[in-house]
Coordinates of C-alpha atoms and ligand atoms in Angstrom, one line a residue:
Chain A
M84 CA 19.7 -24.1 42.1
S85 CA 22.5 -22.3 43.7
Q86 CA 25.5 -25.0 42.9
A87 CA 28.2 -22.8 41.5
I88 CA 29.4 -23.7 37.3
T89 CA 32.3 -24.9 37.5
A90 CA 35.0 -23.3 34.7
A91 CA 34.4 -26.3 32.6
H92 CA 31.7 -26.2 32.3
T93 CA 31.1 -22.2 31.4
S94 CA 33.8 -22.9 28.7
A95 CA 31.9 -26.2 27.5
I96 CA 29.1 -23.6 27.4
D97 CA 30.7 -21.1 25.6
A98 CA 32.5 -23.5 22.9
L99 CA 28.7 -24.8 22.2
H100 CA 27.5 -21.2 21.3
T101 CA 30.7 -20.4 18.8
A102 CA 30.3 -23.5 17.3
Y103 CA 26.6 -22.9 16.3
V104 CA 27.3 -19.6 15.4
A105 CA 30.3 -21.1 13.4
A106 CA 27.9 -23.8 12.2
L107 CA 25.4 -21.3 10.6
D108 CA 27.7 -18.8 9.5
Q109 CA 29.3 -20.8 7.1
G110 CA 25.6 -22.6 5.9
D111 CA 27.1 -25.8 7.7
M112 CA 23.7 -27.5 8.4
A113 CA 25.5 -31.2 9.1
A114 CA 27.8 -28.8 12.1
W115 CA 24.4 -27.1 13.1
A116 CA 22.4 -30.2 13.5
A117 CA 25.8 -31.8 15.6
T118 CA 25.3 -29.1 18.4
F119 CA 22.1 -31.0 19.7
A120 CA 22.1 -34.1 21.7
V121 CA 21.8 -37.4 19.7
A122 CA 18.8 -38.4 22.1
D123 CA 15.7 -38.4 21.0
E124 CA 14.1 -35.8 23.0
T125 CA 15.8 -32.7 21.5
S126 CA 14.0 -30.0 20.2
Y127 CA 14.8 -26.6 18.2
F128 CA 11.8 -24.4 18.0
C129 CA 12.2 -20.9 16.0
I130 CA 8.8 -18.9 16.8
S131 CA 8.1 -15.3 16.5
A132 CA 7.9 -13.5 19.9
E133 CA 4.2 -11.9 18.8
N134 CA 3.3 -15.6 18.9
D135 CA 5.5 -16.0 22.2
R136 CA 4.1 -13.4 24.0
R137 CA 0.7 -14.0 23.3
G138 CA 1.1 -18.1 24.1
L139 CA 0.3 -19.2 20.7
P140 CA 2.5 -22.3 19.7
L141 CA 2.7 -22.1 16.2
A142 CA 6.0 -21.8 15.3
L143 CA 8.3 -20.9 12.1
M144 CA 10.7 -23.6 13.0
Y145 CA 9.0 -26.7 14.9
D146 CA 11.8 -29.7 15.7
D147 CA 10.0 -31.3 18.6
C148 CA 12.5 -34.5 18.2
R149 CA 15.9 -35.2 16.9
G150 CA 14.1 -36.7 13.8
R151 CA 12.6 -33.3 13.1
I152 CA 16.0 -31.5 13.5
D153 CA 18.0 -33.8 10.7
D154 CA 14.7 -33.5 8.6
R155 CA 15.4 -30.3 8.5
V156 CA 19.2 -30.6 7.4
S157 CA 17.8 -33.3 4.5
F158 CA 15.2 -30.0 3.0
V159 CA 17.9 -27.3 3.4
T160 CA 20.9 -29.8 2.0
K161 CA 19.0 -31.7 -0.4
V162 CA 15.7 -30.2 -1.2
W163 CA 15.3 -26.8 -1.7
V164 CA 19.4 -26.8 -3.5
G165 CA 18.9 -23.9 -6.6
T166 CA 15.5 -22.6 -6.0
Y167 CA 16.1 -19.8 -3.5
Q168 CA 18.3 -16.9 -3.5
P169 CA 21.3 -17.5 -1.3
Y170 CA 21.9 -15.4 1.1
R171 CA 25.0 -15.6 4.4
T172 CA 24.3 -14.7 7.7
R173 CA 26.4 -13.3 10.9
H174 CA 25.2 -14.3 14.1
F175 CA 26.4 -12.2 17.6
I176 CA 25.4 -13.4 20.6
Q177 CA 25.7 -11.8 24.0
R178 CA 24.9 -14.4 27.2
L179 CA 21.9 -12.9 29.4
S180 CA 21.4 -15.4 32.4
C181 CA 22.7 -19.0 32.9
E182 CA 21.4 -21.7 35.4
S183 CA 22.1 -24.9 37.1
A184 CA 18.8 -27.0 36.1
G185 CA 20.3 -29.8 37.9
N186 CA 21.6 -33.5 36.3
N187 CA 24.6 -31.4 34.3
Q188 CA 21.9 -29.1 32.8
Y189 CA 21.9 -25.6 32.2
R190 CA 19.3 -22.9 31.1
V191 CA 21.0 -20.3 29.7
T192 CA 19.8 -17.2 27.8
S193 CA 21.0 -15.4 25.3
G194 CA 20.2 -12.3 23.2
F195 CA 21.2 -12.3 19.4
M196 CA 21.2 -10.6 16.3
I197 CA 21.6 -12.0 12.7
M198 CA 22.9 -9.7 10.0
M199 CA 22.1 -11.3 6.3
T200 CA 24.0 -10.9 3.1
P201 CA 22.2 -11.9 0.0
E202 CA 24.5 -12.6 -2.7
G203 CA 25.2 -9.7 -4.8
G204 CA 23.8 -7.2 -2.1
A205 CA 24.3 -5.6 1.0
T206 CA 23.9 -6.8 4.6
T207 CA 21.1 -5.9 6.7
I208 CA 19.3 -7.0 9.6
L209 CA 17.5 -10.1 9.5
T210 CA 16.2 -10.0 13.0
S211 CA 17.7 -10.1 16.7
G212 CA 15.9 -12.1 19.2
E213 CA 16.9 -14.6 22.2
Y214 CA 18.2 -18.0 22.6
R215 CA 16.3 -19.7 25.5
D216 CA 18.3 -22.9 26.3
L217 CA 18.8 -26.2 27.7
I218 CA 22.1 -27.2 27.2
E219 CA 23.2 -30.6 28.7
I220 CA 27.1 -31.2 29.4
Q221 CA 28.1 -34.6 28.5
G222 CA 31.4 -36.0 29.8
E223 CA 33.9 -35.1 32.7
G224 CA 36.4 -32.6 32.8
D225 CA 38.6 -31.8 30.2
N226 CA 36.5 -33.8 27.7
A227 CA 33.0 -32.3 29.4
R228 CA 31.1 -30.7 25.6
A229 CA 27.7 -28.9 26.2
V230 CA 24.9 -30.3 23.5
F231 CA 21.1 -28.5 23.0
R232 CA 18.7 -30.6 24.4
E233 CA 16.4 -28.0 23.6
R234 CA 16.8 -24.3 22.2
R235 CA 14.0 -22.1 21.3
T236 CA 14.8 -19.1 19.6
V237 CA 12.5 -16.1 20.1
Y238 CA 12.4 -13.4 16.9
D239 CA 12.1 -10.2 17.6
A240 CA 10.8 -9.2 14.1
D241 CA 7.2 -8.8 14.3
V242 CA 7.1 -9.2 9.9
L243 CA 10.3 -11.1 8.8
P244 CA 12.1 -9.4 5.7
R245 CA 12.2 -12.2 3.6
Y246 CA 11.5 -15.9 3.5
I247 CA 13.7 -17.8 5.4
V248 CA 16.1 -20.8 4.4
F249 CA 18.3 -21.8 6.9
P250 CA 17.7 -21.6 11.3
F251 CA 18.1 -18.9 13.3
Chain K
M251 CA 2.4 -9.4 -33.9
S252 CA 4.8 -12.1 -33.2
A253 CA 5.4 -13.8 -30.0
H254 CA 8.4 -12.2 -29.1
S255 CA 7.8 -8.4 -30.3
T256 CA 7.8 -6.6 -26.6
H257 CA 6.3 -3.5 -25.4
A258 CA 9.4 -1.5 -24.4
Y259 CA 9.6 -1.0 -21.1
T260 CA 8.7 2.6 -20.4
G261 CA 8.0 2.3 -16.7
E262 CA 4.4 3.2 -17.6
A263 CA 1.6 1.4 -17.6
P264 CA 0.4 -0.7 -21.4
K265 CA -1.6 1.4 -23.3
V266 CA -2.9 -1.9 -25.0
W267 CA -2.6 -5.5 -23.8
P268 CA -1.7 -7.8 -26.3
A269 CA -4.4 -10.0 -28.0
K270 CA -3.0 -13.1 -27.1
V271 CA -4.9 -14.2 -23.6
N272 CA -1.9 -15.8 -23.0
Q273 CA 0.3 -13.3 -22.7
I274 CA 0.8 -10.9 -19.9
P275 CA 2.5 -8.0 -20.2
K276 CA 5.6 -7.9 -18.0
E277 CA 5.1 -3.8 -17.9
V278 CA 2.6 -4.2 -15.1
F279 CA 5.1 -6.0 -12.2
G280 CA 7.5 -3.1 -11.7
D281 CA 5.1 0.6 -12.3
A282 CA 4.9 2.2 -9.0
A283 CA 2.5 5.0 -10.7
L284 CA 0.4 1.5 -11.9
F285 CA 0.5 0.7 -7.8
E286 CA -1.2 4.1 -7.1
E287 CA -4.0 3.2 -9.8
E288 CA -4.2 -0.2 -8.1
L289 CA -5.1 1.0 -4.8
K290 CA -7.6 2.8 -6.2
K291 CA -9.4 0.9 -8.9
I292 CA -9.1 -2.4 -6.7
F293 CA -8.0 -1.8 -3.1
Y294 CA -10.0 0.6 -2.7
G295 CA -12.3 -0.3 -5.8
D296 CA -15.7 -2.2 -5.5
T297 CA -13.6 -5.6 -4.1
W298 CA -14.2 -7.6 -1.3
H299 CA -10.6 -8.1 1.0
A300 CA -10.1 -10.7 3.4
V301 CA -9.0 -8.8 6.9
G302 CA -9.2 -11.7 9.0
H303 CA -10.7 -14.7 11.3
A304 CA -13.5 -14.0 13.8
A305 CA -10.9 -16.8 15.7
E306 CA -8.6 -14.0 15.7
V307 CA -10.2 -11.9 18.3
P308 CA -12.4 -14.9 20.4
N309 CA -12.7 -12.6 23.5
I310 CA -14.8 -9.2 24.1
G311 CA -12.3 -6.8 23.6
D312 CA -9.9 -8.6 22.0
F313 CA -8.2 -6.5 19.2
K314 CA -5.9 -6.7 16.3
T315 CA -5.0 -4.1 13.8
F316 CA -4.3 -5.0 9.6
D317 CA -4.1 -2.6 6.6
L318 CA -6.3 -2.6 3.2
G319 CA -3.7 -0.9 0.8
R320 CA -2.7 2.5 2.9
V321 CA -5.9 2.4 4.8
P322 CA -5.1 1.2 8.7
L323 CA -8.0 -1.1 10.3
L324 CA -8.9 -2.2 13.7
I325 CA -10.8 -5.4 13.8
A326 CA -12.5 -5.6 17.4
R327 CA -14.9 -7.9 19.2
G328 CA -17.5 -6.2 21.1
K329 CA -19.2 -6.5 24.2
D330 CA -22.1 -7.9 22.2
N331 CA -19.9 -10.6 20.3
Q332 CA -20.0 -8.5 17.4
V333 CA -16.8 -7.9 15.4
R334 CA -16.9 -5.2 13.8
V335 CA -13.9 -3.6 11.5
F336 CA -13.2 0.6 12.0
F337 CA -10.8 2.8 10.6
N338 CA -7.8 2.3 12.9
S339 CA -8.3 6.7 12.9
C340 CA -9.4 8.2 15.9
T341 CA -12.7 11.1 14.8
H342 CA -11.3 13.7 16.3
R343 CA -8.4 15.0 14.3
G344 CA -7.8 11.4 12.9
N345 CA -4.9 10.1 15.3
Q346 CA -3.7 6.6 14.4
L347 CA -6.0 5.1 17.5
E348 CA -4.5 1.7 18.7
T349 CA -0.8 1.2 18.0
S350 CA -0.9 -2.4 19.1
V351 CA -0.7 -5.8 16.4
S352 CA -3.0 -7.2 18.5
G353 CA -4.1 -7.1 22.6
N354 CA -7.0 -7.0 24.6
R355 CA -8.4 -3.5 25.5
K356 CA -11.7 -2.4 27.5
E357 CA -12.0 1.0 25.4
F358 CA -9.4 2.8 22.5
E359 CA -8.5 5.9 23.9
C360 CA -6.8 8.6 21.5
P361 CA -3.8 9.6 23.5
Y362 CA -3.6 13.3 21.8
H363 CA -6.4 14.6 23.2
R364 CA -8.3 11.5 24.8
W365 CA -10.8 11.4 23.3
L366 CA -12.6 7.3 24.5
F367 CA -14.0 5.1 22.1
S368 CA -16.3 1.9 23.6
L369 CA -15.5 -1.4 21.8
D370 CA -18.3 -0.9 19.7
G371 CA -16.6 2.5 18.4
T372 CA -19.4 4.7 20.3
L373 CA -17.4 7.7 21.3
A374 CA -18.1 7.9 25.6
A375 CA -16.1 10.3 26.5
C376 CA -14.6 13.3 24.7
P377 CA -13.0 16.3 27.4
G378 CA -13.5 20.1 26.7
S379 CA -16.6 19.0 24.6
K380 CA -18.5 22.4 26.0
E381 CA -16.3 24.7 24.0
F382 CA -17.2 22.6 20.8
A383 CA -18.0 23.7 17.4
P384 CA -21.6 24.6 17.6
D385 CA -22.9 21.6 15.5
F386 CA -20.8 19.2 17.2
K387 CA -23.0 16.0 18.8
Q388 CA -21.3 13.3 20.0
E389 CA -23.1 10.9 19.0
N390 CA -22.1 11.6 15.6
F391 CA -18.9 11.1 16.2
G392 CA -18.3 6.9 17.1
L393 CA -15.5 5.7 15.3
A394 CA -16.2 5.1 11.6
E395 CA -16.7 1.5 10.6
I396 CA -15.5 -0.1 7.2
K397 CA -18.1 -1.5 5.2
T398 CA -17.7 -5.3 6.3
E399 CA -19.1 -8.6 5.8
Q400 CA -18.5 -12.3 7.1
F401 CA -18.5 -15.8 5.7
L402 CA -18.1 -18.3 8.6
G403 CA -15.8 -16.1 10.7
L404 CA -13.8 -15.0 7.8
I405 CA -14.0 -11.1 7.8
M406 CA -14.3 -9.4 3.7
V407 CA -14.3 -5.9 3.8
T408 CA -14.7 -3.0 1.0
M409 CA -14.0 0.6 0.5
G410 CA -16.4 0.2 -2.8
N411 CA -19.8 -1.3 -3.9
P412 CA -19.2 -5.3 -4.7
P413 CA -22.4 -7.3 -5.4
P414 CA -23.0 -8.8 -1.3
L415 CA -20.3 -10.9 -0.2
K416 CA -21.5 -14.2 -1.3
E417 CA -22.6 -13.5 -4.4
W418 CA -19.4 -12.2 -5.0
I419 CA -17.5 -15.5 -4.0
G420 CA -19.9 -17.4 -6.5
E421 CA -21.8 -20.2 -5.2
S422 CA -19.8 -22.9 -7.5
G423 CA -17.3 -21.3 -4.5
L424 CA -18.8 -21.4 -1.2
P425 CA -18.5 -25.2 -1.1
T426 CA -14.8 -25.5 -1.1
L427 CA -14.4 -22.5 1.1
T428 CA -17.2 -24.4 3.6
A429 CA -14.4 -27.1 3.9
L430 CA -12.1 -24.7 4.5
L431 CA -12.7 -23.2 7.4
G432 CA -13.7 -26.2 9.1
G433 CA -17.2 -27.4 7.8
D434 CA -18.7 -24.6 10.2
G435 CA -16.4 -21.4 10.6
R436 CA -15.2 -22.6 14.3
L437 CA -12.1 -22.0 14.4
K438 CA -9.2 -21.8 16.6
L439 CA -6.3 -19.5 16.4
L440 CA -2.7 -21.6 16.8
G441 CA -0.5 -18.5 15.6
Y442 CA 1.1 -16.5 12.7
Q443 CA 4.0 -16.6 10.2
K444 CA 4.5 -13.0 8.5
V445 CA 6.7 -12.4 6.2
R446 CA 7.7 -9.8 3.5
Y447 CA 8.4 -10.9 0.0
A448 CA 10.5 -8.5 -2.4
S449 CA 7.3 -9.2 -4.8
N450 CA 4.8 -7.1 -6.3
W451 CA 1.3 -8.4 -5.6
K452 CA 0.2 -9.1 -8.9
G453 CA 3.1 -12.0 -9.1
Y454 CA 2.9 -13.3 -5.4
N455 CA -0.8 -14.2 -6.7
D456 CA 0.1 -15.9 -9.9
N457 CA 1.1 -19.4 -8.6
D458 CA -0.2 -21.9 -10.3
G459 CA -1.2 -25.5 -10.5
Y460 CA 1.4 -26.7 -13.4
H461 CA 4.3 -26.1 -10.9
A462 CA 3.7 -28.3 -8.1
P463 CA 5.7 -31.5 -8.8
L464 CA 8.3 -29.9 -11.1
L465 CA 9.6 -27.1 -8.4
H466 CA 8.6 -28.8 -5.1
T467 CA 11.7 -31.4 -5.2
G468 CA 10.4 -32.7 -2.2
F469 CA 6.7 -34.4 -3.6
R470 CA 9.1 -36.6 -5.7
L471 CA 11.5 -37.0 -2.7
L472 CA 8.4 -37.9 -0.3
N473 CA 6.6 -40.2 -2.5
W474 CA 3.4 -37.7 -2.4
Q475 CA 1.2 -37.9 -5.6
G476 CA -1.2 -35.4 -5.7
G477 CA -4.9 -36.8 -6.2
K478 CA -7.8 -36.4 -8.5
G479 CA -9.0 -32.9 -8.6
F480 CA -10.0 -30.2 -10.2
Q481 CA -9.6 -26.2 -10.6
R482 CA -12.8 -24.1 -11.0
M483 CA -12.3 -20.3 -11.9
T484 CA -14.8 -17.2 -11.9
E485 CA -15.1 -14.4 -14.3
N486 CA -14.4 -11.8 -11.4
G487 CA -10.8 -13.7 -10.9
H488 CA -11.4 -16.0 -8.1
V489 CA -10.0 -19.6 -8.3
I490 CA -11.3 -22.8 -6.4
F491 CA -8.8 -25.9 -5.7
E492 CA -9.4 -29.3 -4.8
A493 CA -7.6 -32.1 -4.8
E494 CA -8.0 -35.7 -2.9
L495 CA -5.3 -36.6 -0.6
K496 CA -3.2 -39.6 -1.1
P497 CA -1.3 -40.7 2.3
A498 CA 2.3 -39.9 1.5
T499 CA 5.1 -42.1 2.4
G500 CA 7.8 -40.4 2.8
N501 CA 9.4 -43.2 0.9
G502 CA 11.9 -43.8 3.9
F503 CA 13.2 -39.5 3.3
L504 CA 11.8 -38.2 6.6
K505 CA 13.6 -39.8 9.6
D506 CA 10.1 -38.4 11.3
P507 CA 7.3 -39.3 8.6
S508 CA 4.3 -38.3 11.6
L509 CA 5.2 -35.1 10.0
I510 CA 3.2 -35.5 7.0
A511 CA 0.4 -37.9 8.3
F512 CA -2.9 -37.1 7.9
K513 CA -5.1 -37.2 11.0
G514 CA -8.2 -35.5 9.8
S515 CA -11.7 -36.7 8.4
N516 CA -12.2 -35.9 4.6
P517 CA -9.3 -37.7 2.2
E518 CA -11.8 -36.6 -0.8
R519 CA -11.1 -32.9 0.3
G520 CA -7.7 -33.1 1.6
S521 CA -6.1 -30.6 0.0
V522 CA -8.0 -27.4 -0.9
I523 CA -7.5 -23.5 -2.2
T524 CA -9.1 -20.4 -2.2
Q525 CA -8.0 -17.6 -4.0
L526 CA -10.2 -14.8 -3.8
F527 CA -9.4 -11.7 -6.6
P528 CA -7.1 -9.7 -5.4
M529 CA -5.1 -11.6 -3.4
T530 CA -6.4 -13.6 -0.7
V531 CA -5.1 -17.4 -0.9
M532 CA -6.2 -19.9 1.7
T533 CA -5.5 -23.4 2.0
K534 CA -6.3 -26.2 3.9
H535 CA -3.8 -29.2 3.2
M536 CA -3.8 -32.0 5.4
D537 CA -4.4 -30.8 8.5
V538 CA -3.4 -27.5 8.2
I539 CA -5.5 -25.1 7.7
N540 CA -4.0 -21.6 6.5
L541 CA -5.8 -18.1 5.6
R542 CA -3.0 -15.8 4.1
F543 CA -3.9 -12.6 4.9
A544 CA -1.7 -10.1 2.5
I545 CA -0.9 -6.6 2.4
A546 CA -0.4 -4.9 -1.3
R547 CA 2.5 -2.2 0.5
S548 CA 4.0 -0.8 -2.6
H549 CA 4.5 -1.5 -6.1
E550 CA 7.2 -4.0 -4.8
V551 CA 6.4 -5.2 -1.3
T552 CA 3.7 -8.0 -0.6
E553 CA 3.2 -8.5 3.1
V554 CA 1.5 -11.5 4.1
H555 CA 0.4 -12.8 7.5
Y556 CA 0.0 -16.7 7.6
A557 CA -2.7 -17.4 9.9
Y558 CA -3.0 -21.2 11.3
F559 CA -5.5 -22.5 12.8
A560 CA -7.5 -26.0 14.3
H561 CA -11.2 -26.3 14.8
E562 CA -13.0 -26.1 18.4
D563 CA -14.0 -29.8 18.0
D564 CA -10.4 -31.0 17.7
S565 CA -9.0 -33.5 20.2
E566 CA -6.0 -32.2 21.7
E567 CA -3.6 -35.0 20.0
L568 CA -4.9 -33.9 16.4
V569 CA -4.7 -29.8 17.8
Q570 CA -0.9 -31.0 18.7
H571 CA -0.3 -32.5 15.2
R572 CA -2.0 -29.6 13.4
I573 CA 0.5 -27.4 15.5
R574 CA 3.6 -29.3 14.2
Q575 CA 2.4 -29.3 10.8
S576 CA 1.1 -26.0 9.9
S577 CA 4.9 -25.0 11.3
N578 CA 6.9 -26.9 9.3
L579 CA 4.9 -27.0 5.9
L580 CA 3.1 -23.8 4.5
G581 CA 5.1 -20.8 4.8
P582 CA 8.3 -18.7 4.4
C583 CA 10.2 -21.9 5.7
G584 CA 7.7 -24.3 4.6
M585 CA 9.2 -28.0 3.7
V586 CA 7.2 -27.7 0.3
S587 CA 6.5 -24.0 0.0
M588 CA 9.9 -22.5 1.0
E589 CA 10.7 -22.7 -2.9
D590 CA 7.2 -21.0 -4.0
A591 CA 8.5 -18.3 -1.7
A592 CA 11.5 -18.0 -3.2
I593 CA 9.8 -17.9 -6.7
F594 CA 7.8 -15.0 -5.6
Q595 CA 11.1 -13.1 -5.6
R596 CA 12.9 -14.6 -8.1
I597 CA 10.2 -13.5 -10.9
H598 CA 9.6 -10.2 -9.7
I599 CA 13.0 -9.7 -10.2
G600 CA 12.8 -11.0 -13.8
N601 CA 9.8 -9.2 -15.0
Q602 CA 11.7 -6.0 -15.1
T603 CA 12.6 -6.9 -18.4
P604 CA 10.9 -6.2 -21.8
G605 CA 7.9 -8.8 -23.3
F606 CA 6.1 -10.8 -21.5
A607 CA 5.0 -13.6 -19.3
E608 CA 3.8 -16.6 -21.5
F609 CA 1.5 -18.7 -19.8
Q610 CA 1.5 -22.4 -22.1
K611 CA 0.6 -25.3 -19.9
G612 CA -3.1 -25.8 -20.5
V613 CA -3.6 -23.2 -23.0
T614 CA -6.0 -24.7 -26.5
S615 CA -6.9 -21.1 -27.7
L616 CA -5.4 -18.0 -28.1
T617 CA -8.8 -15.6 -28.4
E618 CA -10.8 -17.5 -25.7
I619 CA -10.4 -17.0 -22.0
P620 CA -10.6 -20.8 -21.0
M621 CA -12.8 -20.7 -17.9
D622 CA -12.4 -25.0 -18.4
V623 CA -9.3 -25.9 -16.8
K624 CA -7.1 -29.3 -15.7
Q625 CA -6.3 -29.5 -12.5
N626 CA -2.2 -29.1 -13.4
D627 CA -2.9 -26.7 -15.9
E628 CA -1.4 -22.8 -15.7
T629 CA -4.3 -21.7 -17.6
G630 CA -6.3 -21.4 -14.3
N631 CA -4.9 -17.5 -13.6
L632 CA -5.8 -16.1 -17.1
P633 CA -9.5 -15.2 -15.5
R634 CA -8.1 -13.7 -13.1
W635 CA -6.0 -11.8 -15.7
E636 CA -8.5 -10.9 -17.4
H637 CA -10.5 -9.6 -14.6
Y638 CA -7.8 -7.4 -13.4
R639 CA -7.2 -6.2 -17.1
K640 CA -11.4 -5.1 -17.1
V641 CA -11.2 -3.7 -14.4
M642 CA -7.8 -1.4 -14.3
G643 CA -9.0 -0.5 -18.2
F644 CA -6.7 -2.0 -20.4
K645 CA -7.6 -2.2 -23.7
R646 CA -6.7 -5.6 -25.9
E647 CA -4.8 -5.2 -28.7
G648 CA -7.3 -4.0 -31.5
E649 CA -10.5 -3.7 -29.3
Q650 CA -11.9 -0.4 -29.9
Ligands
FES16 S1 -6.9 13.9 17.8 FE1 -7.6 11.8 18.9 S2 -8.2 12.7 21.1 FE2 -7.5 14.5 19.5
FE2_17 FE1 3.6 -24.1 -4.1

């Protein structure tokens, strides 16, 4: 755990966070999925702080394998189209901690806030929360690239202010 | 009156309800003053309201708070294992007693003057009581309970005087509700999805049997057909729905079709809904057991706590399957339910216009409230509207 993080790894992790935010803020679900590893054991969970705190396993989004992540993209882009009221988001992230987990992997936590603007409406806060990530660095040196092996999004809102289309 | 005639939108409740039973005046969806009347006549009236399930507070000292309209409630399990529903208000000067959504306590203490209540509501301590009013008796100041009945752990409350719970639900609805609650109500809480919809509670509650194959493109893409079933209504506004489950193939659309696998044991009751007047929807669909505890916050905000359960006898594998299926299928972000949530809000906006919501699918008479309704009809909602009309005291056009 004491092994110091290299500048290349730090900037790869920064770039991953940026890519994630850019994908969602542009509503680009394929780009969102591309921030995750292609390995089957890759997961995205989005769970309320209440469930998380109480040890209740139920989530708002429970993608416990790579196939589920791809299926979420299909639902947002192919199935739900035309039914929901569009909204745009702005994600803001603040990294809180980063620790080596060995094997070129890092446990990273960040605070986040998501602003939401419904089409034709004013901007409000959708929710804030914490990202708890297992990030893997693939490739070496200048080619080092970071991907999520696991992103656990714990959102603060005890009651969400609307129904949800996009991942947090 | 022609089909296109309208009540001008006045912001007031309609004085007259149309004679045609398939027309609902849209005015009832956007009226703040009407909401106050609904609180009195429905939410605080002679109707039972679901506020929780005993499995949400499984251990002694467990509690959850909830609201009935604007009335704060405290649901707690006592040392005697009884689940009681109190008004969440200190019996001294009325301070909100418990502020947390849920938790576990040895007793409830009001911080204002430190009155202390046991889990069964008894007032255990009240500092300075020697100088209290001459008629003060400690035993008279236990927490006030709201009238409560349970059915297989489902906790129902009322501020009025409805018939006994089973009678109110109706004989015809009990087998479906029993199946929905796992046969014996021995459920285990998996967690919640909680959300506010910008919708009148009646719009939230007006989903129908007609829309499913049409709104939800997912059903077609996944080659997911509904099996044979029925829709049954009661005079007091409940809807009971049952359908056989035909396994969905996924049609190659999903990379992970295991999500929509059915691992339970009763495909003949694979899809079951009990919708109790005024706004409790409970469903068991595939392996998802979902009780939706709803709060009418105002004429334009409805809050829904989707609570999901496993059964106590489930294998570890089945619990795990229920967790992933429940999380992804039927909530405010669910594969085949996000669209319903979108409709709740869109229909609320659209209903701020003059005229009527027009029910069509399954209507065979313009004067009789339909009680014989097919699975994919939208007429199953009309007995509920009729019950609503009567409870609210709206006269039909031409009625004396
Ligand atoms: S209001 Fe609760 S102790 Fe006084
Ligand atoms: Fe639906």
